[in-house]
CSV table of C-alpha atoms and ligand atoms in Angstrom, one decimal:
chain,number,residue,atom,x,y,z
M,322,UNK,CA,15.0,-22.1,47.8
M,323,UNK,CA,18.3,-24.5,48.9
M,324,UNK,CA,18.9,-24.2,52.4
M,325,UNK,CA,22.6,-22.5,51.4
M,326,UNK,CA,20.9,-19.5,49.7
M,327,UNK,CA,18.2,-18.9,52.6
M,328,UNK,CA,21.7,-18.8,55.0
M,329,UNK,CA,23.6,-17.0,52.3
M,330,UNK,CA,20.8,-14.3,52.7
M,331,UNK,CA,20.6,-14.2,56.6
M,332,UNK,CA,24.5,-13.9,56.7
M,333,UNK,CA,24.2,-10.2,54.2
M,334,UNK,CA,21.4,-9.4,57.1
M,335,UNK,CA,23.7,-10.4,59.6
M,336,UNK,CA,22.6,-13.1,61.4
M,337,UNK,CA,23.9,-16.4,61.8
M,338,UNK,CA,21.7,-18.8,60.0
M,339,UNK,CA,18.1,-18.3,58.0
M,340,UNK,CA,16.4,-20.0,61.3
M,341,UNK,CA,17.9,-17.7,63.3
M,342,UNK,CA,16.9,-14.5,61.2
M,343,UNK,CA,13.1,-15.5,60.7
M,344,UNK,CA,13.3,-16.3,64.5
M,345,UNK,CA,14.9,-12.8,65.1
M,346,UNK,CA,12.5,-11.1,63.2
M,347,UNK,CA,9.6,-13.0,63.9
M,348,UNK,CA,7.7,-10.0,65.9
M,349,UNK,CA,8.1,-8.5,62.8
M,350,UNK,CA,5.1,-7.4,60.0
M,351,UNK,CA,6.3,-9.6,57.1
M,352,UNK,CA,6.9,-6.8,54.9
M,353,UNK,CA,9.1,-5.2,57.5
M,354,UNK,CA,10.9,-8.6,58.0
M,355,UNK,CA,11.2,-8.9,54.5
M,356,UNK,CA,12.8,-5.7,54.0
M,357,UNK,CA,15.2,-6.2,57.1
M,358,UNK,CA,16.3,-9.3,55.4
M,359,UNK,CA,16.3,-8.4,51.7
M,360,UNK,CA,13.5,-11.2,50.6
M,361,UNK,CA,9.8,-10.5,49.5
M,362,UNK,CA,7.0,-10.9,52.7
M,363,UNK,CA,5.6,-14.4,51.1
M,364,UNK,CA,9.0,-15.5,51.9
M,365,UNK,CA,8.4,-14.3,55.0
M,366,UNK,CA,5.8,-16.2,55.5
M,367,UNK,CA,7.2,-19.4,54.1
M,368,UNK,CA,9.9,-19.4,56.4
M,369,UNK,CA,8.1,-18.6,59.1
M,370,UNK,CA,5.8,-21.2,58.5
M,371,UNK,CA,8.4,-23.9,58.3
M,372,UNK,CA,9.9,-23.1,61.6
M,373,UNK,CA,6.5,-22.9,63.1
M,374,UNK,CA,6.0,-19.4,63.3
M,375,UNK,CA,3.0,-18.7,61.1
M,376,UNK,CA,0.2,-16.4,62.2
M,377,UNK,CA,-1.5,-17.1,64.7
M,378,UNK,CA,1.3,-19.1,66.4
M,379,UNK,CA,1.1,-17.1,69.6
M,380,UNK,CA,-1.8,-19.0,70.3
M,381,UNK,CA,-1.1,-22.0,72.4
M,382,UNK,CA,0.0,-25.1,70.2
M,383,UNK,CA,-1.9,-28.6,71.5
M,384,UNK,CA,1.2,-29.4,73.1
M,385,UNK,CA,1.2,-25.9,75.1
M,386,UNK,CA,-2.3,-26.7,75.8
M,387,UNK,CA,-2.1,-30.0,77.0
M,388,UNK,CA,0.8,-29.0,79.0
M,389,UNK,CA,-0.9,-26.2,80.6
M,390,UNK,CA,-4.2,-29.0,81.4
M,391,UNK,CA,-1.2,-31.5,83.4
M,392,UNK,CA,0.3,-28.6,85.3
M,393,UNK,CA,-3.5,-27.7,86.3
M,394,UNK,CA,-4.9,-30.9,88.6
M,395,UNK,CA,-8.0,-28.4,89.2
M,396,UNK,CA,-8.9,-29.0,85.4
M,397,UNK,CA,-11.9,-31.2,85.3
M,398,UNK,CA,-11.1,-33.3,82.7
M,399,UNK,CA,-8.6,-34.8,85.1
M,400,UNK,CA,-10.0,-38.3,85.6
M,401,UNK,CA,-10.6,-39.2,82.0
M,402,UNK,CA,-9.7,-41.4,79.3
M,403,UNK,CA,-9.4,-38.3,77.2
M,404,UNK,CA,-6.9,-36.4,79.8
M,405,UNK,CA,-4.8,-39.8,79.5
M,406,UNK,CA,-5.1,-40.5,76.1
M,407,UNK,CA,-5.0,-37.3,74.0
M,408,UNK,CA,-3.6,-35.0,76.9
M,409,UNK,CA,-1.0,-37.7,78.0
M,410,UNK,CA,-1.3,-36.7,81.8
M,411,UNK,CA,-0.4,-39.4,84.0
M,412,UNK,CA,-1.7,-38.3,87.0
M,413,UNK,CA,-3.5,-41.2,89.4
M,414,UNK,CA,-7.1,-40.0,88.2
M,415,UNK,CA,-6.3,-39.7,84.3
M,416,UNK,CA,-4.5,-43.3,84.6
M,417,UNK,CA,-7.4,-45.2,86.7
M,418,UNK,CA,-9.8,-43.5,84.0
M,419,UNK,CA,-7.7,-45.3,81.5
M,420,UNK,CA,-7.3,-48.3,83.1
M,421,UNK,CA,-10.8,-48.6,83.6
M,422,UNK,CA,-11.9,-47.2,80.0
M,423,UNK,CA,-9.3,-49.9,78.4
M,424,UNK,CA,-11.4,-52.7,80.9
M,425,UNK,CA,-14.5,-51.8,79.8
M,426,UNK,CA,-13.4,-51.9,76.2
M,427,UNK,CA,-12.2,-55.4,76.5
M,428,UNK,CA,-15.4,-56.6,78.0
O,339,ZN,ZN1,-4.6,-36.1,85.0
């Protein structure tokens, strides 16, 4: 569906823009969404899926997560290539791990 129509359809449910209708109604059951906003519940869950809102997305995203691990310096993974690397903390501990796992790598 063209970006207009999705806004055309959010404007009739009165909100400002399609992003800010799924967002509005994002708490919502899809059918229940669907029927606020006048579009079937696999719409729904299209557009919610786009904006990042699918099921399941109150679950901590890997950012959230890895977010949560750098504003935690009691996590043990603190001092690892890993907690550099794939966490991207740059703490003293993750970036001597790092420096030292990138040492060793060279030989
Ligand atoms: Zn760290």
């Amino acid at each position: 569906m063209p970006r207009h129509d999705r806004d055309e359809i959010a404007r009739r449910s009165g909100h400002a823009s399609w992003r800010a209708a799924v967002e509005a109604t994002a708490d919502l059951p899809q059918q229940e969404a669907g029927r606020l906003l006048g579009v079937s519940h696999p719409t729904i869950r299209l557009w919610r899926a786009e904006l990042g809102l699918a099921p399941g997305a109150a679950r901590p995203s890997a950012v959230d997560r890895a977010a949560a691990f750098r504003a935690d310096l009691q996590d043990p993974r603190h001092g690892s290539a890993n907690g550099y690397r794939n966490l991207r903390c740059r703490c003293e501990r993750c970036t001597a791990a790092w420096t030292t796992y990138q040492r060793d790598r060279r030989g």
